[in-house]
PDB file of C-alpha atoms (C1' of nucleotides) in Angstrom:
ATOM      1  CA  UNK A 291       4.478   3.280   9.741  1.00 51.00           C
ATOM      2  CA  UNK A 292       6.963   4.393  12.194  1.00 57.00           C
ATOM      3  CA  UNK A 293       9.951   5.666  10.204  1.00 70.00           C
ATOM      4  CA  UNK A 294      10.658   6.088   6.625  1.00 76.00           C
ATOM      5  CA  UNK A 295      14.023   6.278   4.842  1.00 80.00           C
ATOM      6  CA  UNK A 296      14.361   9.151   3.281  1.00 82.00           C
ATOM      7  CA  UNK A 297      17.456   8.614   1.343  1.00 84.00           C
ATOM      8  CA  UNK A 298      15.916   5.235  -0.208  1.00 86.00           C
ATOM      9  CA  UNK A 299      15.284   4.561  -3.903  1.00 88.00           C
ATOM     10  CA  UNK A 300      11.590   3.609  -2.773  1.00 89.00           C
ATOM     11  CA  UNK A 301      11.430   6.760  -1.303  1.00 91.00           C
ATOM     12  CA  UNK A 302      12.576   9.036  -4.247  1.00 92.00           C
ATOM     13  CA  UNK A 303      10.228   6.981  -6.427  1.00 89.00           C
ATOM     14  CA  UNK A 304       7.001   7.844  -4.380  1.00 91.00           C
ATOM     15  CA  UNK A 305       7.982  11.472  -4.448  1.00 91.00           C
ATOM     16  CA  UNK A 306       8.729  11.568  -8.285  1.00 91.00           C
ATOM     17  CA  UNK A 307       5.764   9.577  -8.631  1.00 90.00           C
ATOM     18  CA  UNK A 308       3.779  11.802  -6.743  1.00 92.00           C
ATOM     19  CA  UNK A 309       5.064  14.748  -8.310  1.00 90.00           C
ATOM     20  CA  UNK A 310       4.015  14.184 -11.712  1.00 89.00           C
ATOM     21  CA  UNK A 311       1.055  11.535 -11.345  1.00 93.00           C
ATOM     22  CA  UNK A 312      -1.765  13.008  -9.079  1.00 95.00           C
ATOM     23  CA  UNK A 313      -3.582   9.311  -9.129  1.00 93.00           C
ATOM     24  CA  UNK A 314      -0.153   8.232  -7.658  1.00 94.00           C
ATOM     25  CA  UNK A 315      -0.222  10.982  -5.155  1.00 95.00           C
ATOM     26  CA  UNK A 316      -3.775  10.359  -3.883  1.00 96.00           C
ATOM     27  CA  UNK A 317      -2.860   6.474  -3.664  1.00 95.00           C
ATOM     28  CA  UNK A 318      -0.020   7.430  -1.553  1.00 93.00           C
ATOM     29  CA  UNK A 319      -1.808   9.267   0.730  1.00 95.00           C
ATOM     30  CA  UNK A 320      -5.389   7.446   1.082  1.00 95.00           C
ATOM     31  CA  UNK A 321      -3.744   3.940   0.018  1.00 91.00           C
ATOM     32  CA  UNK A 322      -3.303   2.740   3.402  1.00 89.00           C
ATOM     33  CA  UNK A 323      -4.696  -0.588   4.813  1.00 91.00           C
ATOM     34  CA  UNK A 324      -7.346   1.090   7.123  1.00 93.00           C
ATOM     35  CA  UNK A 325      -7.514   4.675   5.789  1.00 94.00           C
ATOM     36  CA  UNK A 326     -10.559   4.229   3.173  1.00 95.00           C
ATOM     37  CA  UNK A 327     -12.559   2.059   5.660  1.00 95.00           C
ATOM     38  CA  UNK A 328     -11.672   4.843   8.313  1.00 96.00           C
ATOM     39  CA  UNK A 329     -12.813   7.505   6.347  1.00 96.00           C
ATOM     40  CA  UNK A 330     -15.782   5.882   4.925  1.00 95.00           C
ATOM     41  CA  UNK A 331     -17.335   5.251   8.840  1.00 95.00           C
ATOM     42  CA  UNK A 332     -16.590   8.789   9.385  1.00 96.00           C
ATOM     43  CA  UNK A 333     -18.176   9.969   6.301  1.00 96.00           C
ATOM     44  CA  UNK A 334     -21.481   9.496   8.473  1.00 94.00           C
ATOM     45  CA  UNK A 335     -20.309  12.158  10.812  1.00 95.00           C
ATOM     46  CA  UNK A 336     -17.786  12.033  13.810  1.00 95.00           C
ATOM     47  CA  UNK A 337     -16.761   9.497  15.938  1.00 96.00           C
ATOM     48  CA  UNK A 338     -14.825   8.810  18.654  1.00 95.00           C
ATOM     49  CA  UNK A 339     -11.600   6.787  19.310  1.00 95.00           C
ATOM     50  CA  UNK A 340     -13.439   3.809  20.929  1.00 94.00           C
ATOM     51  CA  UNK A 341     -16.090   4.078  18.401  1.00 94.00           C
ATOM     52  CA  UNK A 342     -13.813   3.687  15.402  1.00 95.00           C
ATOM     53  CA  UNK A 343     -12.529   0.846  17.481  1.00 94.00           C
ATOM     54  CA  UNK A 344     -15.736  -1.296  17.597  1.00 92.00           C
ATOM     55  CA  UNK A 345     -16.396  -0.324  14.101  1.00 92.00           C
ATOM     56  CA  UNK A 346     -13.048  -1.634  12.947  1.00 91.00           C
ATOM     57  CA  UNK A 347     -13.299  -5.074  14.669  1.00 82.00           C
ATOM     58  CA  UNK A 348      -9.444  -6.210  13.961  1.00 88.00           C
ATOM     59  CA  UNK A 349      -7.609  -3.109  14.204  1.00 93.00           C
ATOM     60  CA  UNK A 350      -5.116  -2.925  17.077  1.00 92.00           C
ATOM     61  CA  UNK A 351      -5.178   0.524  18.915  1.00 93.00           C
ATOM     62  CA  UNK A 352      -1.655   1.331  17.753  1.00 93.00           C
ATOM     63  CA  UNK A 353      -2.681   0.602  13.918  1.00 93.00           C
ATOM     64  CA  UNK A 354      -5.962   3.027  14.625  1.00 95.00           C
ATOM     65  CA  UNK A 355      -3.777   5.476  16.509  1.00 94.00           C
ATOM     66  CA  UNK A 356      -0.977   5.454  13.343  1.00 94.00           C
ATOM     67  CA  UNK A 357      -3.824   5.612  10.988  1.00 94.00           C
ATOM     68  CA  UNK A 358      -5.637   8.625  12.639  1.00 95.00           C
ATOM     69  CA  UNK A 359      -2.372  10.387  13.084  1.00 94.00           C
ATOM     70  CA  UNK A 360      -1.493  10.295   9.469  1.00 94.00           C
ATOM     71  CA  UNK A 361      -5.193  11.338   8.325  1.00 96.00           C
ATOM     72  CA  UNK A 362      -4.763  14.157  10.621  1.00 95.00           C
ATOM     73  CA  UNK A 363      -1.341  15.072   9.275  1.00 94.00           C
ATOM     74  CA  UNK A 364      -2.411  15.093   5.787  1.00 95.00           C
ATOM     75  CA  UNK A 365      -5.652  17.312   7.005  1.00 95.00           C
ATOM     76  CA  UNK A 366      -8.145  14.737   6.204  1.00 96.00           C
ATOM     77  CA  UNK A 367      -9.540  14.308   9.788  1.00 96.00           C
ATOM     78  CA  UNK A 368      -9.602  16.837  12.754  1.00 96.00           C
ATOM     79  CA  UNK A 369      -9.236  16.125  16.054  1.00 95.00           C
ATOM     80  CA  UNK A 370     -11.220  17.242  19.268  1.00 94.00           C
ATOM     81  CA  UNK A 371     -10.137  16.709  22.437  1.00 93.00           C
ATOM     82  CA  UNK A 372     -12.512  17.334  25.344  1.00 92.00           C
ATOM     83  CA  UNK A 373     -11.029  17.901  28.789  1.00 86.00           C
ATOM     84  CA  UNK A 374     -12.726  15.152  30.825  1.00 85.00           C
ATOM     85  CA  UNK A 375     -12.301  12.364  32.530  1.00 81.00           C
ATOM     86  CA  UNK A 376     -12.112   9.653  31.167  1.00 86.00           C
ATOM     87  CA  UNK A 377     -10.885  11.555  28.202  1.00 90.00           C
ATOM     88  CA  UNK A 378     -12.740  11.872  24.878  1.00 93.00           C
ATOM     89  CA  UNK A 379     -11.231  12.239  21.596  1.00 95.00           C
ATOM     90  CA  UNK A 380     -13.666  13.320  18.639  1.00 96.00           C
ATOM     91  CA  UNK A 381     -12.510  12.645  15.152  1.00 96.00           C
ATOM     92  CA  UNK A 382     -14.451  14.259  11.980  1.00 96.00           C
ATOM     93  CA  UNK A 383     -13.579  14.545   8.427  1.00 97.00           C
ATOM     94  CA  UNK A 384     -12.707  18.026   7.125  1.00 96.00           C
ATOM     95  CA  UNK A 385     -13.935  19.405   4.093  1.00 97.00           C
ATOM     96  CA  UNK A 386     -11.163  18.016   1.940  1.00 97.00           C
ATOM     97  CA  UNK A 387     -11.823  14.911   3.563  1.00 96.00           C
ATOM     98  CA  UNK A 388     -15.482  14.808   2.865  1.00 97.00           C
ATOM     99  CA  UNK A 389     -14.404  15.545  -0.597  1.00 97.00           C
ATOM    100  CA  UNK A 390     -13.600  11.957  -0.530  1.00 96.00           C
ATOM    101  CA  UNK A 391     -16.758  10.893  -1.373  1.00 96.00           C
ATOM    102  CA  UNK A 392     -16.886  10.465  -4.968  1.00 97.00           C
ATOM    103  CA  UNK A 393     -13.485   9.020  -4.601  1.00 96.00           C
ATOM    104  CA  UNK A 394     -14.811   6.419  -2.348  1.00 96.00           C
ATOM    105  CA  UNK A 395     -17.926   5.827  -4.336  1.00 96.00           C
ATOM    106  CA  UNK A 396     -16.058   5.258  -7.556  1.00 96.00           C
ATOM    107  CA  UNK A 397     -13.748   2.432  -5.960  1.00 96.00           C
ATOM    108  CA  UNK A 398     -17.114   0.670  -4.650  1.00 96.00           C
ATOM    109  CA  UNK A 399     -18.806   1.026  -7.681  1.00 96.00           C
ATOM    110  CA  UNK A 400     -15.366  -0.341  -9.631  1.00 97.00           C
ATOM    111  CA  UNK A 401     -14.629  -2.768  -6.563  1.00 96.00           C
ATOM    112  CA  UNK A 402     -18.394  -4.119  -7.066  1.00 96.00           C
ATOM    113  CA  UNK A 403     -18.286  -4.550 -10.752  1.00 96.00           C
ATOM    114  CA  UNK A 404     -14.891  -6.070 -10.709  1.00 96.00           C
ATOM    115  CA  UNK A 405     -15.911  -8.492  -7.726  1.00 95.00           C
ATOM    116  CA  UNK A 406     -18.589 -10.022  -9.679  1.00 95.00           C
ATOM    117  CA  UNK A 407     -16.361 -10.663 -12.748  1.00 95.00           C
ATOM    118  CA  UNK A 408     -13.956 -12.391 -10.455  1.00 93.00           C
ATOM    119  CA  UNK A 409     -16.421 -14.430  -9.368  1.00 90.00           C
ATOM    120  CA  UNK A 410     -17.854 -15.548 -12.436  1.00 81.00           C
ATOM    121  CA  UNK A 411     -17.236 -18.846 -14.119  1.00 72.00           C
ATOM    122  CA  UNK A 412     -14.169 -18.944 -16.354  1.00 69.00           C
ATOM    123  CA  UNK A 413     -14.439 -19.331 -19.974  1.00 64.00           C
ATOM    124  CA  UNK A 414     -13.275 -22.944 -20.594  1.00 58.00           C
ATOM    125  CA  UNK A 415     -12.920 -23.891 -24.072  1.00 53.00           C
ATOM    126  CA  UNK A 416     -10.586 -21.052 -24.950  1.00 46.00           C
ATOM    127  CA  UNK A 417     -12.856 -19.136 -27.810  1.00 46.00           C
ATOM    128  CA  UNK A 418     -11.292 -15.108 -27.413  1.00 46.00           C
ATOM    129  CA  UNK A 419      -8.512 -13.281 -25.625  1.00 42.00           C
TER     130      UNK A 419
ATOM    131  CA  UNK B 300       4.770  -9.045  -3.810  1.00 54.00           C
ATOM    132  CA  UNK B 301       6.471 -12.115  -3.757  1.00 57.00           C
ATOM    133  CA  UNK B 302       4.810 -14.916  -1.436  1.00 67.00           C
ATOM    134  CA  UNK B 303       2.167 -13.843   1.058  1.00 77.00           C
ATOM    135  CA  UNK B 304       1.396 -15.853   4.073  1.00 80.00           C
ATOM    136  CA  UNK B 305      -2.117 -16.945   4.721  1.00 83.00           C
ATOM    137  CA  UNK B 306      -1.961 -17.603   8.197  1.00 84.00           C
ATOM    138  CA  UNK B 307      -1.303 -14.042   9.276  1.00 86.00           C
ATOM    139  CA  UNK B 308      -3.410 -11.720  10.694  1.00 89.00           C
ATOM    140  CA  UNK B 309      -2.534  -9.089   8.223  1.00 90.00           C
ATOM    141  CA  UNK B 310      -3.927 -11.744   5.516  1.00 91.00           C
ATOM    142  CA  UNK B 311      -6.980 -12.623   7.489  1.00 93.00           C
ATOM    143  CA  UNK B 312      -7.584  -8.601   8.029  1.00 89.00           C
ATOM    144  CA  UNK B 313      -7.395  -8.025   4.558  1.00 91.00           C
ATOM    145  CA  UNK B 314      -9.846 -10.704   3.648  1.00 91.00           C
ATOM    146  CA  UNK B 315     -12.122  -9.379   6.259  1.00 91.00           C
ATOM    147  CA  UNK B 316     -11.723  -5.844   5.282  1.00 90.00           C
ATOM    148  CA  UNK B 317     -12.360  -6.718   1.190  1.00 91.00           C
ATOM    149  CA  UNK B 318     -15.354  -8.759   2.390  1.00 89.00           C
ATOM    150  CA  UNK B 319     -17.144  -5.999   4.171  1.00 88.00           C
ATOM    151  CA  UNK B 320     -15.823  -3.167   2.022  1.00 92.00           C
ATOM    152  CA  UNK B 321     -15.988  -2.608  -1.448  1.00 94.00           C
ATOM    153  CA  UNK B 322     -13.517   0.174  -1.176  1.00 93.00           C
ATOM    154  CA  UNK B 323     -11.027  -1.804   0.526  1.00 94.00           C
ATOM    155  CA  UNK B 324     -11.101  -4.720  -1.675  1.00 95.00           C
ATOM    156  CA  UNK B 325     -10.717  -2.179  -4.423  1.00 96.00           C
ATOM    157  CA  UNK B 326      -8.096  -0.578  -2.917  1.00 95.00           C
ATOM    158  CA  UNK B 327      -5.843  -3.717  -2.314  1.00 94.00           C
ATOM    159  CA  UNK B 328      -6.287  -4.747  -6.073  1.00 95.00           C
ATOM    160  CA  UNK B 329      -5.275  -1.226  -7.404  1.00 95.00           C
ATOM    161  CA  UNK B 330      -3.168   0.381  -3.872  1.00 91.00           C
ATOM    162  CA  UNK B 331       0.212  -0.646  -5.197  1.00 90.00           C
ATOM    163  CA  UNK B 332       2.754   1.990  -5.875  1.00 92.00           C
ATOM    164  CA  UNK B 333       2.871   1.574  -9.678  1.00 94.00           C
ATOM    165  CA  UNK B 334      -0.689  -0.010 -10.566  1.00 95.00           C
ATOM    166  CA  UNK B 335      -2.403   3.199 -11.313  1.00 95.00           C
ATOM    167  CA  UNK B 336       0.517   4.869 -13.152  1.00 95.00           C
ATOM    168  CA  UNK B 337       0.431   1.750 -15.116  1.00 96.00           C
ATOM    169  CA  UNK B 338      -3.277   2.091 -16.001  1.00 97.00           C
ATOM    170  CA  UNK B 339      -3.266   5.470 -16.549  1.00 96.00           C
ATOM    171  CA  UNK B 340      -0.694   5.145 -19.480  1.00 96.00           C
ATOM    172  CA  UNK B 341      -2.591   2.187 -20.773  1.00 97.00           C
ATOM    173  CA  UNK B 342      -5.852   4.399 -20.913  1.00 96.00           C
ATOM    174  CA  UNK B 343      -4.519   5.649 -24.005  1.00 95.00           C
ATOM    175  CA  UNK B 344      -4.294   2.237 -25.488  1.00 95.00           C
ATOM    176  CA  UNK B 345      -1.880  -0.677 -25.716  1.00 96.00           C
ATOM    177  CA  UNK B 346       1.771  -0.775 -25.065  1.00 96.00           C
ATOM    178  CA  UNK B 347       4.466  -3.061 -24.968  1.00 95.00           C
ATOM    179  CA  UNK B 348       6.628  -3.817 -21.871  1.00 96.00           C
ATOM    180  CA  UNK B 349       9.389  -1.439 -22.999  1.00 95.00           C
ATOM    181  CA  UNK B 350       7.524   1.312 -23.471  1.00 95.00           C
ATOM    182  CA  UNK B 351       6.047   1.309 -20.227  1.00 96.00           C
ATOM    183  CA  UNK B 352       9.284   0.872 -18.914  1.00 95.00           C
ATOM    184  CA  UNK B 353      10.468   4.267 -20.605  1.00 93.00           C
ATOM    185  CA  UNK B 354       7.112   5.882 -19.439  1.00 94.00           C
ATOM    186  CA  UNK B 355       7.872   5.070 -16.144  1.00 92.00           C
ATOM    187  CA  UNK B 356      11.237   6.277 -15.423  1.00 82.00           C
ATOM    188  CA  UNK B 357      12.688   4.784 -11.962  1.00 89.00           C
ATOM    189  CA  UNK B 358      10.705   1.470 -12.191  1.00 94.00           C
ATOM    190  CA  UNK B 359      12.702  -1.723 -12.580  1.00 94.00           C
ATOM    191  CA  UNK B 360      12.219  -4.504 -14.822  1.00 94.00           C
ATOM    192  CA  UNK B 361      11.269  -6.842 -11.987  1.00 95.00           C
ATOM    193  CA  UNK B 362       8.563  -4.506 -10.182  1.00 95.00           C
ATOM    194  CA  UNK B 363       7.285  -3.738 -13.811  1.00 96.00           C
ATOM    195  CA  UNK B 364       6.896  -7.342 -14.304  1.00 96.00           C
ATOM    196  CA  UNK B 365       5.525  -8.102 -10.896  1.00 96.00           C
ATOM    197  CA  UNK B 366       2.888  -5.392 -11.237  1.00 96.00           C
ATOM    198  CA  UNK B 367       1.812  -6.321 -14.656  1.00 97.00           C
ATOM    199  CA  UNK B 368       1.259 -10.276 -13.651  1.00 96.00           C
ATOM    200  CA  UNK B 369      -0.531  -9.087 -10.520  1.00 96.00           C
ATOM    201  CA  UNK B 370      -3.089  -6.758 -13.078  1.00 97.00           C
ATOM    202  CA  UNK B 371      -3.080  -9.789 -15.265  1.00 96.00           C
ATOM    203  CA  UNK B 372      -4.412 -12.192 -12.618  1.00 95.00           C
ATOM    204  CA  UNK B 373      -6.700  -9.213 -11.676  1.00 96.00           C
ATOM    205  CA  UNK B 374      -7.865  -9.511 -15.257  1.00 96.00           C
ATOM    206  CA  UNK B 375      -6.863  -5.511 -15.444  1.00 97.00           C
ATOM    207  CA  UNK B 376      -5.172  -6.307 -18.416  1.00 97.00           C
ATOM    208  CA  UNK B 377      -4.592  -8.601 -21.127  1.00 97.00           C
ATOM    209  CA  UNK B 378      -0.864  -9.734 -22.052  1.00 96.00           C
ATOM    210  CA  UNK B 379      -0.519 -10.711 -25.806  1.00 95.00           C
ATOM    211  CA  UNK B 380       2.634 -12.346 -26.813  1.00 94.00           C
ATOM    212  CA  UNK B 381       3.983 -12.454 -30.754  1.00 93.00           C
ATOM    213  CA  UNK B 382       6.102 -15.098 -31.191  1.00 88.00           C
ATOM    214  CA  UNK B 383       8.810 -13.167 -32.770  1.00 87.00           C
ATOM    215  CA  UNK B 384      12.516 -12.492 -31.815  1.00 83.00           C
ATOM    216  CA  UNK B 385      13.568 -10.165 -30.258  1.00 88.00           C
ATOM    217  CA  UNK B 386      10.110 -10.833 -28.226  1.00 91.00           C
ATOM    218  CA  UNK B 387       7.333  -8.303 -28.524  1.00 95.00           C
ATOM    219  CA  UNK B 388       4.402  -8.376 -25.909  1.00 96.00           C
ATOM    220  CA  UNK B 389       1.806  -6.176 -25.696  1.00 97.00           C
ATOM    221  CA  UNK B 390      -0.296  -4.858 -22.667  1.00 97.00           C
ATOM    222  CA  UNK B 391      -3.720  -3.414 -22.739  1.00 97.00           C
ATOM    223  CA  UNK B 392      -6.583  -2.852 -20.705  1.00 98.00           C
ATOM    224  CA  UNK B 393      -9.555  -5.443 -20.546  1.00 97.00           C
ATOM    225  CA  UNK B 394     -12.828  -3.861 -20.167  1.00 97.00           C
ATOM    226  CA  UNK B 395     -12.932  -3.403 -16.403  1.00 97.00           C
ATOM    227  CA  UNK B 396      -9.953  -1.794 -16.897  1.00 97.00           C
ATOM    228  CA  UNK B 397     -11.021   0.479 -18.599  1.00 97.00           C
ATOM    229  CA  UNK B 398     -13.367   1.093 -15.981  1.00 97.00           C
ATOM    230  CA  UNK B 399     -10.985   2.432 -13.659  1.00 97.00           C
ATOM    231  CA  UNK B 400     -11.197   5.559 -15.621  1.00 97.00           C
ATOM    232  CA  UNK B 401     -13.639   7.405 -13.352  1.00 97.00           C
ATOM    233  CA  UNK B 402     -12.007   6.015 -10.577  1.00 96.00           C
ATOM    234  CA  UNK B 403      -8.654   7.653 -11.918  1.00 96.00           C
ATOM    235  CA  UNK B 404     -10.418  10.749 -12.891  1.00 96.00           C
ATOM    236  CA  UNK B 405     -11.946  10.885  -9.374  1.00 96.00           C
ATOM    237  CA  UNK B 406      -8.152  10.487  -7.463  1.00 96.00           C
ATOM    238  CA  UNK B 407      -6.798  13.036  -9.895  1.00 96.00           C
ATOM    239  CA  UNK B 408      -9.130  15.567  -8.960  1.00 96.00           C
ATOM    240  CA  UNK B 409      -9.298  14.995  -5.383  1.00 96.00           C
ATOM    241  CA  UNK B 410      -5.366  14.853  -5.442  1.00 96.00           C
ATOM    242  CA  UNK B 411      -5.207  18.141  -7.373  1.00 96.00           C
ATOM    243  CA  UNK B 412      -7.704  19.790  -4.406  1.00 96.00           C
ATOM    244  CA  UNK B 413      -5.710  18.232  -1.974  1.00 96.00           C
ATOM    245  CA  UNK B 414      -2.390  19.144  -2.813  1.00 95.00           C
ATOM    246  CA  UNK B 415      -3.154  22.817  -3.403  1.00 95.00           C
ATOM    247  CA  UNK B 416      -4.942  22.574   0.148  1.00 95.00           C
ATOM    248  CA  UNK B 417      -1.460  21.214   1.761  1.00 93.00           C
ATOM    249  CA  UNK B 418       0.425  24.130  -0.295  1.00 89.00           C
ATOM    250  CA  UNK B 419      -1.224  26.441   1.393  1.00 80.00           C
ATOM    251  CA  UNK B 420       0.449  28.685   3.882  1.00 71.00           C
ATOM    252  CA  UNK B 421      -0.895  27.624   7.141  1.00 68.00           C
ATOM    253  CA  UNK B 422      -2.416  29.989   9.395  1.00 62.00           C
ATOM    254  CA  UNK B 423      -0.389  31.015  11.880  1.00 57.00           C
ATOM    255  CA  UNK B 424      -2.664  32.975  14.966  1.00 52.00           C
ATOM    256  CA  UNK B 425      -4.266  30.057  15.762  1.00 44.00           C
ATOM    257  CA  UNK B 426      -8.282  31.248  14.821  1.00 44.00           C
ATOM    258  CA  UNK B 427      -9.943  28.128  14.654  1.00 45.00           C
ATOM    259  CA  UNK B 428     -10.226  24.432  15.429  1.00 41.00           C
TER     260      UNK B 428
ATOM    261  C1'  DT C  67      -6.254   2.117  48.259  1.00 53.89           C
ATOM    262  C1'  DT C  68      -7.494  -0.042  44.483  1.00 53.89           C
ATOM    263  C1'  DA C  69     -10.045  -0.517  40.286  1.00 53.89           C
ATOM    264  C1'  DG C  70     -11.789   1.296  36.027  1.00 53.89           C
ATOM    265  C1'  DG C  71     -12.265   3.524  31.827  1.00 53.89           C
ATOM    266  C1'  DT C  72     -10.187   6.578  27.512  1.00 53.89           C
ATOM    267  C1'  DA C  73      -7.335   7.048  24.616  1.00 53.89           C
ATOM    268  C1'  DC C  74      -3.467   6.528  24.160  1.00 53.89           C
ATOM    269  C1'  DT C  75       2.680   5.386  23.786  1.00 53.89           C
ATOM    270  C1'  DA C  76       6.988   2.089  23.521  1.00 53.89           C
ATOM    271  C1'  DT C  77       9.137  -1.312  22.017  1.00 53.89           C
ATOM    272  C1'  DA C  78       9.516  -5.864  19.544  1.00 53.89           C
ATOM    273  C1'  DT C  79       8.742  -8.548  15.825  1.00 53.89           C
ATOM    274  C1'  DA C  80       6.655 -10.447  11.485  1.00 53.89           C
ATOM    275  C1'  DA C  81       5.326  -9.685   7.169  1.00 53.89           C
ATOM    276  C1'  DA C  82       5.054  -7.609   2.648  1.00 53.89           C
ATOM    277  C1'  DA C  83       6.475  -4.888  -0.805  1.00 53.89           C
ATOM    278  C1'  DT C  84      10.549  -3.003  -3.017  1.00 53.89           C
ATOM    279  C1'  DG C  85      15.184  -2.729  -4.762  1.00 53.89           C
ATOM    280  C1'  DT C  86      19.729  -4.640  -6.676  1.00 53.89           C
ATOM    281  C1'  DA C  87      22.264  -7.265  -9.475  1.00 53.89           C
ATOM    282  C1'  DA C  88      22.669 -11.074 -12.504  1.00 53.89           C
ATOM    283  C1'  DG C  89      21.295 -14.161 -15.688  1.00 53.89           C
ATOM    284  C1'  DT C  90      18.063 -16.523 -19.617  1.00 53.89           C
ATOM    285  C1'  DA C  91      16.465 -17.670 -24.124  1.00 53.89           C
ATOM    286  C1'  DA C  92      15.824 -17.135 -28.982  1.00 53.89           C
ATOM    287  C1'  DT C  93      17.791 -15.647 -33.754  1.00 53.89           C
ATOM    288  C1'  DG C  94      19.661 -12.433 -37.083  1.00 53.89           C
ATOM    289  C1'  DA C  95      23.810  -9.185 -38.039  1.00 53.89           C
ATOM    290  C1'  DG C  96      28.521  -9.223 -38.091  1.00 53.89           C
TER     291       DG C  96
ATOM    292  C1'  DC D 203      31.703 -17.593 -32.823  1.00 53.89           C
ATOM    293  C1'  DT D 204      30.260 -12.922 -30.403  1.00 53.89           C
ATOM    294  C1'  DC D 205      26.980  -9.484 -29.718  1.00 53.89           C
ATOM    295  C1'  DA D 206      22.354  -6.996 -29.725  1.00 53.89           C
ATOM    296  C1'  DT D 207      17.989  -7.069 -28.793  1.00 53.89           C
ATOM    297  C1'  DT D 208      13.613  -7.839 -25.708  1.00 53.89           C
ATOM    298  C1'  DA D 209      11.004  -9.467 -22.338  1.00 53.89           C
ATOM    299  C1'  DC D 210      11.731 -11.494 -19.131  1.00 53.89           C
ATOM    300  C1'  DT D 211      13.556 -14.747 -14.280  1.00 53.89           C
ATOM    301  C1'  DT D 212      16.009 -15.686 -10.201  1.00 53.89           C
ATOM    302  C1'  DA D 213      18.255 -14.856  -5.683  1.00 53.89           C
ATOM    303  C1'  DC D 214      18.934 -11.962  -2.409  1.00 53.89           C
ATOM    304  C1'  DA D 215      18.789  -7.389   0.486  1.00 53.89           C
ATOM    305  C1'  DT D 216      16.361  -3.401   2.114  1.00 53.89           C
ATOM    306  C1'  DT D 217      12.657  -0.844   3.295  1.00 53.89           C
ATOM    307  C1'  DT D 218       7.897  -0.040   4.581  1.00 53.89           C
ATOM    308  C1'  DT D 219       3.884  -1.441   6.621  1.00 53.89           C
ATOM    309  C1'  DA D 220       1.158  -4.292  10.214  1.00 53.89           C
ATOM    310  C1'  DT D 221       0.725  -6.787  14.466  1.00 53.89           C
ATOM    311  C1'  DA D 222       1.677  -8.267  19.504  1.00 53.89           C
ATOM    312  C1'  DT D 223       1.770  -7.373  24.084  1.00 53.89           C
ATOM    313  C1'  DA D 224       2.597  -4.232  27.447  1.00 53.89           C
ATOM    314  C1'  DG D 225       2.500  -0.273  29.576  1.00 53.89           C
ATOM    315  C1'  DT D 226       0.960   5.410  30.964  1.00 53.89           C
ATOM    316  C1'  DA D 227      -1.944   9.338  32.818  1.00 53.89           C
ATOM    317  C1'  DC D 228      -5.856  11.242  34.304  1.00 53.89           C
ATOM    318  C1'  DC D 229      -9.707  11.109  37.618  1.00 53.89           C
ATOM    319  C1'  DT D 230     -13.766   8.929  39.918  1.00 53.89           C
ATOM    320  C1'  DA D 231     -16.258   5.837  42.430  1.00 53.89           C
ATOM    321  C1'  DA D 232     -15.887   2.111  45.924  1.00 53.89           C
TER     322       DA D 232
END
DNA sequence: TTAGGTACTATATAAAATGTAAGTAATGAG
DNA sequence: CTCATTACTTACATTTTATATAGTACCTAA
């Protein structure tokens, strides 16, 4: 997080890839460490900052804030502030945010398959590729 | 890439997340900058190192090697070396690699929608949230 | 006056990912 | 012997991302 250097090769590469490859584009947006987890919690409905924090046990407040900001910038979530004391802020997926559902489901089901595969015992006597 | 520090909080968090969240698990595996692009090229059939390099114009050999190694470790691609000179190495998706297709398609279609949304002109006169 | 809750912000630092530049091995062509 | 070719490897530098720790503002209730 923090600043990105718009003169770096890395940055240029990301732009170029995102430009010609929709999956790279998408991956740039939702590829952060906490992004998808936050979204999958929000799929069940709006949550406030503190609730998200509880659901993501090891996240620091700073990381949560940064992730939420990025998500907001990308119009994936909306942020509603209630002028109360103590403050209350609610986060909710936008339509395009809810549209992530099939992506998340696809990832989950692939992840499940993959995890099983990786836990399988190895073939010992080398039979095939 | 390079070494990961198995004592870091980051590492612990990733493990914990991957453990309870399949989408975080999947995202850890295919979330690299080039991973999905490589896979989407390979969806059309096996390719050799040099061909991949040509298709990914700005990638360095180092990055390509690292990504391919990681993909191989995760059993997403297989690597076949032909004992020729000059050397020839072919990469091909494994079954679980080909199983990424729906994930990639879901990402592409979401990315497409999202991109359109972000390119839309902003609403100027603040009407709604 | 002080403590307490909520949602942050600021600053520093650590770790991970990516990039640059150079070199390696094997062999056949010239 | 030298060069070209291919698929790497290595050492190092830079950029990006994540974490740690400590604040802040606001009002309420004691």
